[in-house]
Amino acid sequence: MTENTAIAPPEAPIRVRIAPSPTGDPHVGTAYIGLINFIYARQRGGQFVLRIEDTDRARFVATSEQMIFDALHWLGLTWDEGPDVGGPYGPYRQSERTEIYREHGDILLANGTAYRCFCTAEDLEAARQRQIAAKLPPRYPGTCRDLDRATIDSNLAENRPFVIRMKVPTEGSTTFRDELRGNVTFEHSNVDDQVLMKSDGFPTYHLANVVDDHLMHITDVIRAEEWISSTPKHILLYQAFGWQFPRFWHMPLLRNLDKSKISKRKNPVSLVYYRQAGFLPQAVINFLGLMGGGMPSPTPVEIVNGAKESEIFSLDEMIQRFEVPNIRLGGPVFDLTKLRWLNSEYLRALTPEAFFSALRETVLSDQYLRDISTLIQTRIETLGEFGNLTAFLLQDNVMPPQDVWVPKKRTPEETLVFSAEQLAILEVTEWTTAAMELALKKLGEEKTWSVKENFMLLRAILSGSTMSPPLLESMVIFGKARTLDRLRRFQEAQKKLANTRK
Ligand code: GLU
């Protein structure tokens, strides 16, 4: 049995990073991990790097990167190096570093820790089926692990596409230290021969992530717990290159109230939502700072003065007092009721003038009011009726009565199912009237819901009524994050109601 024990990096100037993938709206989890990295760097005079991991071209969303920057800045987080600010180890967008990964793939091929795999998708599927039939865990069967030179050369001469796989030792184990958990040991027999370079010349997450963390001199990888199962592969990669590895810290996952991993079904997870719905950035960052218990518990004096007080702190206070090593592993609960309470505390503490400014910068901004006014100019007789037609765009929530949302010839049950399908379609649709119209009509045709029923239902959920300004235009102005939140809240509320009736 071979055994390896990972060695901690030498004392070096602290450098940490977050590495979000631009695949959609910026996620509260990114802000949480960003906050911890930011605090860790600022407390130690270190550098905080933002790297964009955009090698998964299938999930790439062009607007996402800017949205990530904007959301993190909104929360008061700043970084020292990144695609927007530059820095000595750029480029900081992985799609601009493909040559670097190719060179590193070649290093591993040359030193025998990786190999070219010419298996086709069909070969792999057939192997998978055989393994499933034999009740074995599906994994790469090793077909190309030890191809002889002549076979490799002839495959290359025929231009057969290939991926590069990591040659994971078949025996032994490796132990690494997780700074919150202590030693973690994994058996090599449980690690698959991971693909490092895809046949399109793009690296996988694993190769790009390790190469960049090394070349960007990252000393501490502080990331979400969901990546811990990847860390064994990363450790093996560091060893394959002969590099020292960083310290690893895997932060507990944020959880829904029911303790499941945080999900958009149960909580809004888009930072865009919180901003547009009128949460103050100080409240959101404070709330994230409460997750996991990195702030010291209230002292007896603080408790006497009201324990709640000690739950309210600024980013600067976090930099002074937060202890990353004290973070508890039990999944912190992302409790929206608590966040709303915190937000109300922050709102109350504003001066009247600052409160008014906060309204004017968000739910009553010039831009928003201007957009809304275009919807209703031809529909009112006096300006005084402005509120009658637009209230639903200024409210946090509306809930239509059943006779409004259930079409005449439908049951509440089937209507609820169809509304869930509308929600699922809208989640993946570009937020323009044309794209939404097309997607909704297609869904209606598939499910034999008339255009009228289809759009009326959506109108009822969005506006609470059967009459509203133009529906799709209203949705565009209200925004994707808030519209989807309204549809989800409708689903949740109706499900709860249905359960209480049972
Ligand atoms: N690209 C990964 C993400 O989307 C980075 C994970 C890591 O920090 O290693 O979160």
Coordinates of C-alpha atoms in Angstrom, one line a residue, residues 61-343:
V61 CA -24.4 32.8 -20.0
A62 CA -22.9 36.0 -21.5
T63 CA -24.5 38.5 -19.1
S64 CA -23.6 36.5 -16.0
E65 CA -20.1 37.7 -15.4
Q66 CA -21.1 41.4 -15.2
M67 CA -24.0 40.4 -12.9
I68 CA -21.6 38.6 -10.6
F69 CA -19.3 41.7 -10.4
D70 CA -22.3 44.0 -9.8
A71 CA -23.8 41.8 -7.1
L72 CA -20.6 41.4 -5.2
H73 CA -19.8 45.1 -5.4
W74 CA -23.3 45.9 -4.2
L75 CA -22.6 43.9 -1.1
G76 CA -19.4 45.9 -0.5
L77 CA -16.9 43.1 -1.5
T78 CA -13.9 44.2 -3.5
W79 CA -11.1 42.1 -5.0
D80 CA -7.5 42.9 -5.7
E81 CA -7.1 40.9 -8.9
G82 CA -9.7 39.8 -11.5
P83 CA -10.8 40.1 -15.1
D84 CA -12.1 43.6 -14.5
V85 CA -9.1 44.9 -12.4
G86 CA -6.2 42.9 -13.9
G87 CA -3.3 41.7 -11.8
P88 CA 0.1 40.0 -12.2
Y89 CA -1.2 36.5 -12.8
G90 CA -3.9 37.1 -15.4
P91 CA -5.7 36.5 -17.5
Y92 CA -8.3 35.8 -14.9
R93 CA -10.9 34.3 -17.3
Q94 CA -10.3 30.6 -17.9
S95 CA -11.5 30.8 -21.5
E96 CA -8.5 33.1 -22.2
R97 CA -6.1 30.5 -20.7
T98 CA -6.7 27.5 -22.9
E99 CA -3.1 27.4 -24.2
I100 CA -1.9 27.1 -20.6
Y101 CA -4.1 24.1 -19.9
R102 CA -3.0 22.4 -23.1
E103 CA 0.6 22.8 -22.1
H104 CA -0.1 21.4 -18.7
G105 CA -2.1 18.5 -20.1
D106 CA 1.1 17.7 -22.2
I107 CA 3.2 17.8 -19.1
L108 CA 1.1 15.1 -17.5
L109 CA 1.1 13.0 -20.7
A110 CA 4.9 13.3 -20.8
N111 CA 5.5 12.2 -17.2
G112 CA 3.0 9.4 -17.4
T113 CA 0.5 10.6 -14.9
A114 CA -2.2 11.0 -17.6
Y115 CA -3.1 9.3 -20.8
R116 CA -5.0 9.8 -24.1
C117 CA -8.3 8.1 -24.1
F118 CA -9.8 7.3 -27.5
C119 CA -13.0 5.7 -26.3
T120 CA -16.2 6.9 -28.0
A121 CA -19.4 7.9 -26.2
E122 CA -20.9 4.6 -27.3
D123 CA -17.9 2.6 -25.9
L124 CA -18.3 4.4 -22.5
E125 CA -22.1 3.9 -22.5
A126 CA -21.7 0.1 -23.2
A127 CA -19.2 -0.2 -20.4
R128 CA -21.5 1.7 -18.1
Q129 CA -24.4 -0.7 -18.9
R130 CA -22.2 -3.7 -18.2
Q131 CA -21.1 -2.3 -14.9
I132 CA -24.7 -1.5 -13.9
A133 CA -25.8 -5.0 -14.9
A134 CA -22.9 -6.4 -12.7
K135 CA -24.0 -4.1 -9.8
L136 CA -20.6 -2.4 -10.0
P137 CA -20.2 1.4 -9.5
P138 CA -20.0 2.9 -13.0
R139 CA -16.5 4.2 -13.8
Y140 CA -14.0 4.3 -16.6
P141 CA -13.0 0.7 -17.4
G142 CA -9.4 1.5 -18.1
T143 CA -9.5 0.6 -21.8
C144 CA -6.9 3.2 -22.9
R145 CA -4.8 3.3 -19.7
D146 CA -1.9 1.3 -21.1
L147 CA -2.2 1.6 -24.9
D148 CA 1.1 0.9 -26.6
R149 CA 2.9 3.6 -28.5
A150 CA 2.1 2.2 -31.9
T151 CA -1.7 2.2 -31.2
I152 CA -1.6 5.7 -29.9
D153 CA 0.4 6.9 -32.9
S154 CA -1.9 5.2 -35.4
N155 CA -5.0 6.6 -33.6
L156 CA -3.4 10.1 -33.8
A157 CA -2.5 9.6 -37.4
E158 CA -6.2 8.8 -38.1
N159 CA -7.2 12.0 -36.3
R160 CA -9.3 10.1 -33.8
P161 CA -10.7 12.4 -31.2
F162 CA -9.4 11.9 -27.7
V163 CA -9.6 13.2 -24.1
I164 CA -6.8 13.3 -21.6
R165 CA -7.5 11.3 -18.4
M166 CA -5.7 11.2 -15.1
K167 CA -4.0 8.0 -14.4
V168 CA -5.1 7.5 -10.8
P169 CA -3.1 4.9 -8.8
T170 CA -5.1 1.7 -8.4
E171 CA -3.8 1.1 -4.9
G172 CA -3.1 3.0 -1.7
S173 CA -4.6 6.1 -0.3
T174 CA -3.9 9.8 0.2
T175 CA -4.6 11.9 3.3
F176 CA -5.1 15.7 3.2
R177 CA -6.0 18.1 5.8
D178 CA -9.2 20.1 5.7
E179 CA -8.7 23.0 8.0
L180 CA -12.2 22.7 9.5
R181 CA -12.5 18.9 9.5
G182 CA -9.0 17.6 10.2
N183 CA -7.5 14.8 8.2
V184 CA -9.5 13.3 5.3
T185 CA -8.3 10.1 3.8
F186 CA -9.4 8.7 0.5
E187 CA -8.7 5.4 -1.1
H188 CA -7.4 5.6 -4.6
S189 CA -9.6 2.8 -5.6
N190 CA -12.6 5.1 -5.1
V191 CA -11.2 7.8 -7.5
D192 CA -12.1 7.5 -11.2
D193 CA -9.7 8.3 -14.0
Q194 CA -11.0 11.8 -14.3
V195 CA -11.1 13.5 -17.7
L196 CA -8.8 16.5 -17.6
M197 CA -9.0 17.7 -21.2
K198 CA -12.0 17.3 -23.3
S199 CA -11.9 16.4 -27.0
D200 CA -12.8 20.0 -27.9
G201 CA -9.5 21.2 -26.3
F202 CA -11.2 22.7 -23.3
P203 CA -10.0 21.6 -19.8
T204 CA -12.4 20.2 -17.3
Y205 CA -13.0 22.1 -14.0
H206 CA -10.4 19.9 -12.2
L207 CA -7.4 20.6 -14.4
A208 CA -8.1 24.3 -14.9
N209 CA -8.8 24.8 -11.2
V210 CA -5.6 23.2 -10.0
V211 CA -3.4 24.8 -12.7
D212 CA -4.8 28.2 -11.9
D213 CA -4.7 27.9 -8.2
H214 CA -1.0 27.0 -8.5
L215 CA -0.1 29.6 -11.1
M216 CA -2.0 32.3 -9.2
H217 CA -0.1 31.3 -6.0
I218 CA -3.2 30.6 -4.0
T219 CA -2.3 29.7 -0.5
D220 CA -5.8 28.8 0.8
V221 CA -8.7 27.3 -1.2
I222 CA -11.8 28.3 0.7
R223 CA -14.8 26.9 -1.0
A224 CA -18.2 25.2 -0.5
E225 CA -18.5 21.7 0.9
E226 CA -19.9 20.4 -2.3
W227 CA -16.4 20.5 -3.8
I228 CA -14.8 18.3 -1.1
S229 CA -15.4 15.1 -3.2
S230 CA -13.3 16.8 -5.9
T231 CA -10.4 17.5 -3.6
P232 CA -8.8 14.0 -3.8
K233 CA -8.5 14.4 -7.5
H234 CA -7.0 17.8 -7.0
I235 CA -4.5 16.5 -4.5
L236 CA -3.5 13.8 -7.0
L237 CA -3.1 16.4 -9.7
Y238 CA -0.8 18.6 -7.5
Q239 CA 1.3 15.5 -6.9
A240 CA 1.3 14.6 -10.6
F241 CA 2.8 18.0 -11.3
G242 CA 5.1 17.8 -8.3
W243 CA 3.6 21.0 -6.8
Q244 CA 2.9 21.9 -3.2
F245 CA -0.8 22.3 -2.5
P246 CA -2.7 25.0 -0.8
R247 CA -4.6 24.7 2.5
F248 CA -8.2 23.5 2.0
W249 CA -11.2 24.9 3.8
H250 CA -14.6 23.5 2.9
M251 CA -17.4 25.7 4.1
P252 CA -20.7 24.2 5.2
L253 CA -23.5 24.4 2.6
L254 CA -26.2 26.9 3.2
R255 CA -29.5 25.0 3.9
N256 CA -33.2 25.6 3.4
L257 CA -35.4 25.6 6.6
D258 CA -35.9 21.9 6.1
K259 CA -32.1 21.4 6.1
S260 CA -31.9 20.4 2.4
K261 CA -29.2 22.1 0.4
I262 CA -30.3 25.6 -0.4
S263 CA -32.4 25.7 -3.6
K264 CA -34.5 28.1 -5.6
R265 CA -37.6 26.1 -4.9
K266 CA -37.5 27.0 -1.3
N267 CA -35.6 30.3 -1.1
P268 CA -34.7 33.0 -3.6
V269 CA -31.0 32.3 -4.4
S270 CA -30.4 35.0 -6.9
L271 CA -28.6 38.1 -5.5
V272 CA -30.5 40.1 -8.2
Y273 CA -33.7 39.2 -6.4
Y274 CA -32.6 40.5 -3.1
R275 CA -31.4 43.8 -4.6
Q276 CA -34.5 44.3 -6.7
A277 CA -36.9 43.3 -3.9
G278 CA -35.4 46.0 -1.7
F279 CA -33.1 44.2 0.8
L280 CA -30.3 46.5 1.9
P281 CA -26.8 45.2 1.1
Q282 CA -25.7 45.8 4.7
A283 CA -28.5 43.5 5.9
V284 CA -27.7 40.8 3.4
I285 CA -23.9 40.8 4.1
N286 CA -24.7 40.8 7.9
F287 CA -27.0 37.9 7.4
L288 CA -24.4 35.9 5.5
G289 CA -21.9 36.7 8.3
L290 CA -24.2 35.0 10.7
M291 CA -24.1 31.7 8.8
G292 CA -21.9 29.2 10.5
G293 CA -21.0 31.1 13.6
G294 CA -17.7 32.7 12.6
M295 CA -18.6 35.8 14.7
P296 CA -17.9 35.4 18.4
S297 CA -20.9 34.7 20.6
P298 CA -22.4 37.6 22.4
T299 CA -20.5 38.4 25.6
P300 CA -22.5 38.4 28.9
V301 CA -22.6 42.2 28.8
E302 CA -24.0 42.1 25.3
I303 CA -26.6 39.6 26.4
V304 CA -27.7 41.8 29.2
N305 CA -28.0 44.6 26.7
G306 CA -30.1 42.4 24.4
A307 CA -28.6 39.5 22.5
K308 CA -30.1 40.6 19.3
E309 CA -27.8 43.6 19.2
S310 CA -24.8 41.3 18.8
E311 CA -26.3 39.8 15.7
I312 CA -26.0 43.1 14.0
F313 CA -22.6 43.9 12.6
S314 CA -21.0 45.6 9.6
L315 CA -18.5 44.3 7.2
D316 CA -15.8 46.2 9.0
E317 CA -16.7 44.6 12.3
M318 CA -16.6 41.2 10.7
I319 CA -13.0 42.0 9.5
Q320 CA -12.1 42.8 13.1
R321 CA -13.8 39.9 14.8
F322 CA -14.8 37.1 12.5
E323 CA -12.9 33.8 13.0
V324 CA -12.9 31.6 9.9
P325 CA -11.4 28.6 11.9
N326 CA -14.4 28.8 14.2
I327 CA -17.0 28.1 11.5
R328 CA -19.2 25.2 12.6
L329 CA -19.9 22.4 10.2
G330 CA -23.6 21.9 10.9
G331 CA -25.2 23.4 7.8
P332 CA -26.3 27.0 8.5
V333 CA -29.9 27.6 7.8
F334 CA -30.8 30.4 5.4
D335 CA -33.8 31.6 7.1
L336 CA -35.6 34.2 5.1
T337 CA -37.8 35.3 8.1
K338 CA -34.6 36.1 9.9
L339 CA -33.2 38.0 6.9
R340 CA -36.4 40.0 6.6
W341 CA -36.1 40.8 10.4
L342 CA -32.5 42.0 10.0
N343 CA -33.5 44.0 7.0

